[in-house]
Every structure is written in structure tokens, then in C-alpha cells.
PDB file of C-alpha atoms in Angstrom:
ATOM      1  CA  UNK Y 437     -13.601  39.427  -8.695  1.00  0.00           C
ATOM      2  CA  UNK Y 438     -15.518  37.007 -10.970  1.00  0.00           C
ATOM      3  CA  UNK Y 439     -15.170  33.072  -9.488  1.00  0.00           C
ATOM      4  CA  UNK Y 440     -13.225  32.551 -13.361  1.00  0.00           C
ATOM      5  CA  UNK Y 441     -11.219  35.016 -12.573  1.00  0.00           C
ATOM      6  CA  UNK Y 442     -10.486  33.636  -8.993  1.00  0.00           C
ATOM      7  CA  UNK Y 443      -9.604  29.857 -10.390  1.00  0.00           C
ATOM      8  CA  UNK Y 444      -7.165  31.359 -12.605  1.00  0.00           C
ATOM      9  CA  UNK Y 445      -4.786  33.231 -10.456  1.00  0.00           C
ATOM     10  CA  UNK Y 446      -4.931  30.139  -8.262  1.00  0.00           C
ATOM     11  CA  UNK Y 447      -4.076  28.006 -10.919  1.00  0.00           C
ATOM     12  CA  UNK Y 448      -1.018  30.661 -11.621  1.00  0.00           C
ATOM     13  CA  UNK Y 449      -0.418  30.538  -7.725  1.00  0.00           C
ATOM     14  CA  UNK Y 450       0.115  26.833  -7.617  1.00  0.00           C
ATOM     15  CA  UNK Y 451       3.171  27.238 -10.537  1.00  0.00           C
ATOM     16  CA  UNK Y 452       5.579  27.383  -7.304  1.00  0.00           C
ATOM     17  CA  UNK Y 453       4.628  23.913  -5.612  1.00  0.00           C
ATOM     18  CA  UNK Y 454       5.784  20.207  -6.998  1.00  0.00           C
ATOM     19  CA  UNK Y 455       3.300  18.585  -8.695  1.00  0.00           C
ATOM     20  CA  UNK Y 456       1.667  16.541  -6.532  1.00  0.00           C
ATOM     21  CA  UNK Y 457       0.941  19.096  -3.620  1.00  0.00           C
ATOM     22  CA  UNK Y 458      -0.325  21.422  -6.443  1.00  0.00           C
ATOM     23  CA  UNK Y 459      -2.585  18.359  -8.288  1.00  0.00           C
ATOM     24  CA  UNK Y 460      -4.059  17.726  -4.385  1.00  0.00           C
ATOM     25  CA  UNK Y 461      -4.127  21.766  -3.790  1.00  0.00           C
ATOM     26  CA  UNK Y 462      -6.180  22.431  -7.192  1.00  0.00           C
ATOM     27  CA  UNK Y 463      -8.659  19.377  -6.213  1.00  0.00           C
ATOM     28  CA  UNK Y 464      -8.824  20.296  -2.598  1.00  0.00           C
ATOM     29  CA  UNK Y 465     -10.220  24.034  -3.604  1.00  0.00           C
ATOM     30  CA  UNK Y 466     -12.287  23.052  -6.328  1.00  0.00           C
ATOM     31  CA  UNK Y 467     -14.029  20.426  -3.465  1.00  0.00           C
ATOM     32  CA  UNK Y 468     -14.082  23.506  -1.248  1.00  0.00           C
ATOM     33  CA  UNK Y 469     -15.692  25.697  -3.839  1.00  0.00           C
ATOM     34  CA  UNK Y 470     -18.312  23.048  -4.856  1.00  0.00           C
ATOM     35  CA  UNK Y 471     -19.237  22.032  -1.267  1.00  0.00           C
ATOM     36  CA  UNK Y 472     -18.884  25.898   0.146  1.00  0.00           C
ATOM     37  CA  UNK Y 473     -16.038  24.677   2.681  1.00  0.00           C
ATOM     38  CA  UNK Y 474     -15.650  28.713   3.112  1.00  0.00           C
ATOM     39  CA  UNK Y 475     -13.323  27.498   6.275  1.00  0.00           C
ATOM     40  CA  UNK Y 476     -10.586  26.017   4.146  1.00  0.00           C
ATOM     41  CA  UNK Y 477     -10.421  28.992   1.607  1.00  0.00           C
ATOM     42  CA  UNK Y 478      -9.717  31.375   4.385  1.00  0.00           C
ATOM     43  CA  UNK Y 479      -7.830  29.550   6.432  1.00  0.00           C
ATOM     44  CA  UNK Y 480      -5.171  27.093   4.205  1.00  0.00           C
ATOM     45  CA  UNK Y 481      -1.836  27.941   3.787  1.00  0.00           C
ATOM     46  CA  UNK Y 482      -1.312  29.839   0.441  1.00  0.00           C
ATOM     47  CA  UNK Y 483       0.642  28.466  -2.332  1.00  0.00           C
ATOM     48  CA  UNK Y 484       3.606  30.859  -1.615  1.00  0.00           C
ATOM     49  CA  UNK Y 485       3.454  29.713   1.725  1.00  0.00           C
ATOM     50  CA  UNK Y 486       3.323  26.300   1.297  1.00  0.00           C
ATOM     51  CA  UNK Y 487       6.332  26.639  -0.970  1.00  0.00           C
ATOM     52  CA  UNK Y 488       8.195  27.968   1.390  1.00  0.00           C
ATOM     53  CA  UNK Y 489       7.069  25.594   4.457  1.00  0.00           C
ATOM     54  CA  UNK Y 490       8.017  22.880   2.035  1.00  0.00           C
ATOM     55  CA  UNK Y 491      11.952  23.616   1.205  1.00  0.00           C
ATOM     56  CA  UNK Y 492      12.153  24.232   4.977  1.00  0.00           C
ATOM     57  CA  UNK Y 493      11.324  21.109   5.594  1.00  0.00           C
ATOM     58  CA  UNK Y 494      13.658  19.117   3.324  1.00  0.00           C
ATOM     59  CA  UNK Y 495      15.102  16.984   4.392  1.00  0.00           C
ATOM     60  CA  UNK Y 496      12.815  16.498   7.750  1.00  0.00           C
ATOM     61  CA  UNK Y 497      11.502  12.884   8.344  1.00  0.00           C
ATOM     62  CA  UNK Y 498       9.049  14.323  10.823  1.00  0.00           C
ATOM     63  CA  UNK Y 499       7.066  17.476  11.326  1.00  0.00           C
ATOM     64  CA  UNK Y 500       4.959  18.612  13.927  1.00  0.00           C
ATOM     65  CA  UNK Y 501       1.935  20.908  13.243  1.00  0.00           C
ATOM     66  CA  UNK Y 502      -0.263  23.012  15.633  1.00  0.00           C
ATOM     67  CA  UNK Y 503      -3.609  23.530  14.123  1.00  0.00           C
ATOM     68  CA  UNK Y 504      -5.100  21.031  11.993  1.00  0.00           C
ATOM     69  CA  UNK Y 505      -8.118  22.552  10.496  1.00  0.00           C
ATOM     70  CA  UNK Y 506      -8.642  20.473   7.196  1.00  0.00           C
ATOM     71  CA  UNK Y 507      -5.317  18.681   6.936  1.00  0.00           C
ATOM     72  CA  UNK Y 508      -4.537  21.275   3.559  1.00  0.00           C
ATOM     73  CA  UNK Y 509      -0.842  21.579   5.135  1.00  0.00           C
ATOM     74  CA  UNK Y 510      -0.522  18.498   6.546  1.00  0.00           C
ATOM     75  CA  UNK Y 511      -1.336  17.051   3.444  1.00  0.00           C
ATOM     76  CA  UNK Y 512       0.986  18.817   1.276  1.00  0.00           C
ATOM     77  CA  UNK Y 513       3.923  18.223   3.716  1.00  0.00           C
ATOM     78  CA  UNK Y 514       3.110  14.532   3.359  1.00  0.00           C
ATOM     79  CA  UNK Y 515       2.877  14.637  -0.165  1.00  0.00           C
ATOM     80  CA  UNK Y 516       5.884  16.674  -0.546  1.00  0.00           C
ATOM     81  CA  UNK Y 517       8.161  13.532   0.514  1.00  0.00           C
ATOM     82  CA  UNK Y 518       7.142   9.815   0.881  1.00  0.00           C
ATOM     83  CA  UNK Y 519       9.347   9.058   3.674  1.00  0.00           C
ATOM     84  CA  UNK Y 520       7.794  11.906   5.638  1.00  0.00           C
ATOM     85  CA  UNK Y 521       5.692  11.599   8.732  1.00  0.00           C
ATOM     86  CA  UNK Y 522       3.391  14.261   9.918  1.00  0.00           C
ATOM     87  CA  UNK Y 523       2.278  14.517  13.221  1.00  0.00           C
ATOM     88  CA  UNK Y 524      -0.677  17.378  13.759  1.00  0.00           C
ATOM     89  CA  UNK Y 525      -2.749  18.485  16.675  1.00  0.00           C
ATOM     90  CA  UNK Y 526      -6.000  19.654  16.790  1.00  0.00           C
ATOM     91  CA  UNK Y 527      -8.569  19.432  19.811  1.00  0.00           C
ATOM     92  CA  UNK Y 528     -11.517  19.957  17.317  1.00  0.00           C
ATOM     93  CA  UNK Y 529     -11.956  17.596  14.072  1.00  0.00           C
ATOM     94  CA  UNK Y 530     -14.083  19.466  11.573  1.00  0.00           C
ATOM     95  CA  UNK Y 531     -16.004  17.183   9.633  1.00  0.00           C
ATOM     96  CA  UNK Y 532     -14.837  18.669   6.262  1.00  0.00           C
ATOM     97  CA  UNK Y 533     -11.451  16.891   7.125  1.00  0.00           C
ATOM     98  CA  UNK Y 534     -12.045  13.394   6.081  1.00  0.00           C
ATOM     99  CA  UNK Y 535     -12.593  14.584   2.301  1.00  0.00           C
ATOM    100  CA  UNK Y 536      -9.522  16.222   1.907  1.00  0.00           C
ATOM    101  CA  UNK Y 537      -7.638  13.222   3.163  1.00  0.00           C
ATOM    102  CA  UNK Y 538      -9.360  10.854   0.824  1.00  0.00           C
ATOM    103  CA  UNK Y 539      -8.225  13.403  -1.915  1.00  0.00           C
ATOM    104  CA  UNK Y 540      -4.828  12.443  -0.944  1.00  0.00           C
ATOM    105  CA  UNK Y 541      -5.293   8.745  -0.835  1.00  0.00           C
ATOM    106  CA  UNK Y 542      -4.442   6.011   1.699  1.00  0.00           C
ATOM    107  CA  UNK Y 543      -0.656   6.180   1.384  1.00  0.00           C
ATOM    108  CA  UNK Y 544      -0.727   9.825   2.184  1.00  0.00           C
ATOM    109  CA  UNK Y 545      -3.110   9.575   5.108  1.00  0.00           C
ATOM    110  CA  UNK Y 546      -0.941   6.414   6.615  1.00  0.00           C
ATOM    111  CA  UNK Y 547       1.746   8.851   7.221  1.00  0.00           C
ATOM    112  CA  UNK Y 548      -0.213  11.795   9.556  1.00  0.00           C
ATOM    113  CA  UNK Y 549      -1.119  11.507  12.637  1.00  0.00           C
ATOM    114  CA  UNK Y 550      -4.248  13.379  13.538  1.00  0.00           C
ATOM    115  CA  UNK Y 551      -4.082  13.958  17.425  1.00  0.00           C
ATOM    116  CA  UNK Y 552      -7.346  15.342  19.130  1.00  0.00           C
ATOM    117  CA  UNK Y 553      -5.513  17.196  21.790  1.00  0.00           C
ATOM    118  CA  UNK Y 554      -4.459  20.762  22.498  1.00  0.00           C
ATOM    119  CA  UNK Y 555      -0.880  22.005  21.015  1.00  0.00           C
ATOM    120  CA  UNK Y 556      -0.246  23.253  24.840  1.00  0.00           C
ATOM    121  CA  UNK Y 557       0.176  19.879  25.967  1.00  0.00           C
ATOM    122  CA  UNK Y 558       3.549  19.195  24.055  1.00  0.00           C
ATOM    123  CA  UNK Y 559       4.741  15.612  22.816  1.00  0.00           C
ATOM    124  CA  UNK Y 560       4.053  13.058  24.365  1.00  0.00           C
ATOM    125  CA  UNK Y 561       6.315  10.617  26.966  1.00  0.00           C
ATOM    126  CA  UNK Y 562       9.286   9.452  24.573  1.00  0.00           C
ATOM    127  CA  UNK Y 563       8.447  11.167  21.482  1.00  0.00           C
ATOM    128  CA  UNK Y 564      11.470  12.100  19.492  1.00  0.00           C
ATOM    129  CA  UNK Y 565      12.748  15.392  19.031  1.00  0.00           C
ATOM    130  CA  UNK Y 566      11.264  17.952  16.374  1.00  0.00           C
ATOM    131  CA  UNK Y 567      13.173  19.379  13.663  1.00  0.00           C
ATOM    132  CA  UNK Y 568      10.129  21.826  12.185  1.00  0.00           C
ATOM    133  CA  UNK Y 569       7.312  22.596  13.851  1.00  0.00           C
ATOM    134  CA  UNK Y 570       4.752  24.439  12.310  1.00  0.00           C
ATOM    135  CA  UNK Y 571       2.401  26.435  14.501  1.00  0.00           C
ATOM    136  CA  UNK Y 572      -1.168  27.137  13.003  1.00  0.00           C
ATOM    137  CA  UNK Y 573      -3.485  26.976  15.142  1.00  0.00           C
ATOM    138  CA  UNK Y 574      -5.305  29.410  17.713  1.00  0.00           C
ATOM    139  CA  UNK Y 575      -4.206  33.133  16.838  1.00  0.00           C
ATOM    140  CA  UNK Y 576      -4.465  34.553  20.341  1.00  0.00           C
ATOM    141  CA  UNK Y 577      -1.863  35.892  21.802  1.00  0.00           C
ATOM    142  CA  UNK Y 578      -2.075  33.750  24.788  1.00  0.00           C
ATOM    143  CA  UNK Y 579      -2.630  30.612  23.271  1.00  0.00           C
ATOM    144  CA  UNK Y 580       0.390  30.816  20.949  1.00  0.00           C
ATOM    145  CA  UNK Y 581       2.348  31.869  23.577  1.00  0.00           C
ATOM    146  CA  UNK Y 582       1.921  28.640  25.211  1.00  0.00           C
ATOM    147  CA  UNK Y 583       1.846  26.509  22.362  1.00  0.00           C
ATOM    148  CA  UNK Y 584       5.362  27.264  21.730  1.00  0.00           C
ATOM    149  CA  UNK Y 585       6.549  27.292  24.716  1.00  0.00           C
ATOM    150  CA  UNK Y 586       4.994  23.598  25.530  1.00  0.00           C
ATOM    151  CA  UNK Y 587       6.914  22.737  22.364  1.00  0.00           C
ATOM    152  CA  UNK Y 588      10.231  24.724  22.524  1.00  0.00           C
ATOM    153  CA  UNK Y 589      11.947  22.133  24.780  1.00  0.00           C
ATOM    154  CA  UNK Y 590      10.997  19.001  22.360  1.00  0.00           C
ATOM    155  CA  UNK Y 591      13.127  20.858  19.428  1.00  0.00           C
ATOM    156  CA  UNK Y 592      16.000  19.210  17.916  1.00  0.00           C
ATOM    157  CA  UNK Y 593      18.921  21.975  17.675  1.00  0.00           C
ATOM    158  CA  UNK Y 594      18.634  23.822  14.884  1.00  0.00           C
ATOM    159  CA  UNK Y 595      15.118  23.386  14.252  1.00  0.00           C
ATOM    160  CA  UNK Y 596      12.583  25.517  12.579  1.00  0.00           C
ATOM    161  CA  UNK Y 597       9.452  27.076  13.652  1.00  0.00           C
ATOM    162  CA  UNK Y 598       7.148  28.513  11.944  1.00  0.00           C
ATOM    163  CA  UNK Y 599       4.133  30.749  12.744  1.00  0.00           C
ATOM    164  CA  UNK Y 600       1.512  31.430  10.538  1.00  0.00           C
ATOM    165  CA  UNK Y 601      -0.312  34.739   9.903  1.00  0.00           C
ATOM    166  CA  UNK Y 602       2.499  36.532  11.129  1.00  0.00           C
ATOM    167  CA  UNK Y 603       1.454  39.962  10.583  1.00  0.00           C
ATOM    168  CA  UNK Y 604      -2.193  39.481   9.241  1.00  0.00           C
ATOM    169  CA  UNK Y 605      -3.820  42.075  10.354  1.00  0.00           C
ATOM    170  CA  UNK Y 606      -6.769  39.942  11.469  1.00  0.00           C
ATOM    171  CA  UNK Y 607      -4.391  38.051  13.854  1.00  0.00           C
ATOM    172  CA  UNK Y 608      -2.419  40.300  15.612  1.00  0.00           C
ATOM    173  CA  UNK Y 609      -1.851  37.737  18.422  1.00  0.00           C
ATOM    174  CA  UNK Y 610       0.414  35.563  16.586  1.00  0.00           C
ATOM    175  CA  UNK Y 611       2.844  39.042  16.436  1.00  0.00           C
ATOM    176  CA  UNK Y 612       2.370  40.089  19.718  1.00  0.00           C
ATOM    177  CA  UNK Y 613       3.254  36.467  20.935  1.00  0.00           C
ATOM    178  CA  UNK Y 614       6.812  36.459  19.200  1.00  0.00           C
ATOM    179  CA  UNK Y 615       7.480  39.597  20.950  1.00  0.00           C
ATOM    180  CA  UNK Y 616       6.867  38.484  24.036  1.00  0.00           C
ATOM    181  CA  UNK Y 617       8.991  35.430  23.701  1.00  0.00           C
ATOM    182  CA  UNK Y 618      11.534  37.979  22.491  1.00  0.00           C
ATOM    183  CA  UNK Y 619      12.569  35.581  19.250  1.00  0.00           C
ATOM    184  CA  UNK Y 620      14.166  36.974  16.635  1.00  0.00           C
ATOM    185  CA  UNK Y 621      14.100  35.645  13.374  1.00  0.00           C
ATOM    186  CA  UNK Y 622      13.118  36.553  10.195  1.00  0.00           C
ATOM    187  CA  UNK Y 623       9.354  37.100   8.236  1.00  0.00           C
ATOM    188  CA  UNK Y 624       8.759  35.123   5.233  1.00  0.00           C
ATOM    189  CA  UNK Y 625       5.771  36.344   3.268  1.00  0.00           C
ATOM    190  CA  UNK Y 626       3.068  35.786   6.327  1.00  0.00           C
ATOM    191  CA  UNK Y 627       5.672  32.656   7.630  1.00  0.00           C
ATOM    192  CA  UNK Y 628       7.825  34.125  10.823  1.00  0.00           C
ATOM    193  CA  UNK Y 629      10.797  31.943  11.125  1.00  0.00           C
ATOM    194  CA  UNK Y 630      12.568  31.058  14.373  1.00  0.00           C
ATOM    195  CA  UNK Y 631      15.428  28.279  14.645  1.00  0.00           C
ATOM    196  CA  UNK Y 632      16.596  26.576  17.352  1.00  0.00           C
ATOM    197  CA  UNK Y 633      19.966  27.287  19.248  1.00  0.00           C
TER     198      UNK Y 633
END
């Protein structure tokens, strides 16, 4: 497929996000493109999933994110509502990060909170329960096993969780991991969904 050809069915992709995250998603890709950020193609949230990450969090003053990579998500969750804060762990910053956050401006970066620390650690002392936690971050079976379950006791009830790459075929960890926690919930074009008793 021809790179014109690309930019157009992204542009058509981005008809199902508000405004703003699509504005920041359009500039963020266009950055990527120009500076060969090959990372953040791959590996940001797709419009459709973003879409749907964003009406599950509505009405959620905070949300907690495992996997950083270039802020793309944790961006457009902050954008998404002003009142929102956005806290998101990564133990590795990649330098292509900064850029996308000065996309979003000042206001927008004010409101996430970049952590350098692994998502198996959990909250910290006194933190306040979740209500959606987004989990992004290593694909390994392992790894997201743990990351959940360092997180699952920090959940408000009712909360939402929500893997990504559920069923990529490049990432079979992430399914293998919800089957050994035995939760059952429902898939959400490459979103599995699990809430909270």
C-alpha cells in the first residue's frame, strides 16, 4: 500500500474519536512518519481502540495504564476529559516520548503521571483505588500475569480492565494470561474486558 493511500484510511479511521484526541492522533503519526518513529506505528492503540478505551472510561477521574511506550494512549485519555488524571507506568522512557507530549501541550501533560517503575509493583502506599486500568505493556505471558495481579487488589468495585492485543497473533501471552487467571469477560475488537466484582 502506497504511504497516500496509508494517510487516508487513517484519516477515515480517526472519524470515530472526539476531536481533539483525533487532531493530537493525526499530528502524532504524521511526527512518527516524518521522524521514522516505526515504534509508535506498531505499537499505539488504534483508532477503534481508542474509541472504545475512551467511552469506558467516562466518567473516570483517574486511570491507570501499564505500558507507556510514547504516551499515544495516555495522551488521548487525557485529552478525552480535562478533569482527568492519568497515571502510567513504564520502567523504560523512550526518548521519542517527550515529542508526543509537547504535541499535546502543557495542560495535557500536567495531568499524567509518567512513573519509571515496573507495572508488577502495584500503587503505591495510599494511592486511591482504580476504576480502569489499562494494561499495555509487556506481552508475555508471565509478565501480564503479574501485572494484573499486583493491580487487581487496588480496583475500585466495578472497575474495568483492559488488555491490549488480546488475540494478536504476535502476542499470544496476553491470551494465555487471561486464561490462567480464569477471567471471563468479553473481547472488544483487540480490547479484552474484565470488571471488577
Amino acid at each position: 500500500m502506497t504511504a497516500g493511500r496509508q494517510h487516508v484510511r487513517v484519516v477515515f479511521s480517526l472519524r470515530v474519536l472526539p476531536r481533539p484526541v483525533a487532531r493530537f492522533f493525526w499530528r502524532a503519526y504524521r511526527h512518527a512518519h516524518r521522524t521514522g518513529d516505526c515504534f509508535s506505528l506498531a505499537s499505539a492503540a488504534r483508532p477503534a481502540e481508542l474509541a472504545k478505551l475512551l467511552i469506558l472510561a467516562r466518567d473516570c477521574k483517574l486511570v491507570v495504564e501499564l505500558g507507556t511506550g510514547t504516551a499515544w494512549s495516555a495522551i488521548a485519555l487525557a485529552l478525552d476529559d480535562r478533569s482527568r488524571q492519568v497515571v502510567t507506568y513504564d520502567p523504560c522512557a523512550r526518548h521519542e516520548r517527550d515529542a508526543y507530549l509537547d504535541l499535546a501541550g502543557p495542560s495535557v501533560r500536567a495531568r499524567i503521571d509518567l512513573r519509571l517503575e515496573p507495572d508488577s509493583h502495584g500503587p503505591r502506599n495510599g494511592e486511591p483505588r482504580v476504576p480502569m486500568l489499562f494494561i499495555d505493556s509487556s506481552h508475555e505471558r508471565e509478565a501480564v500475569t503479574a501485572a494484573f495481579r499486583a493491580w487487581r487488589d487496588a480496583l475500585e468495585p466495578g472497575a474495568v480492565v483492559a488488555f491490549h492485543d488480546y488475540g494478536h497473533p504476535d502476542y499470544p501471552g496476553v491470551r494465555e494470561a487471561i486464561t490462567d487467571l480464569e477471567l471471563s469477560g468479553q473481547e472488544s475488537g483487540g480490547l479484552f474486558l474484565w470488571w471488577a466484582p
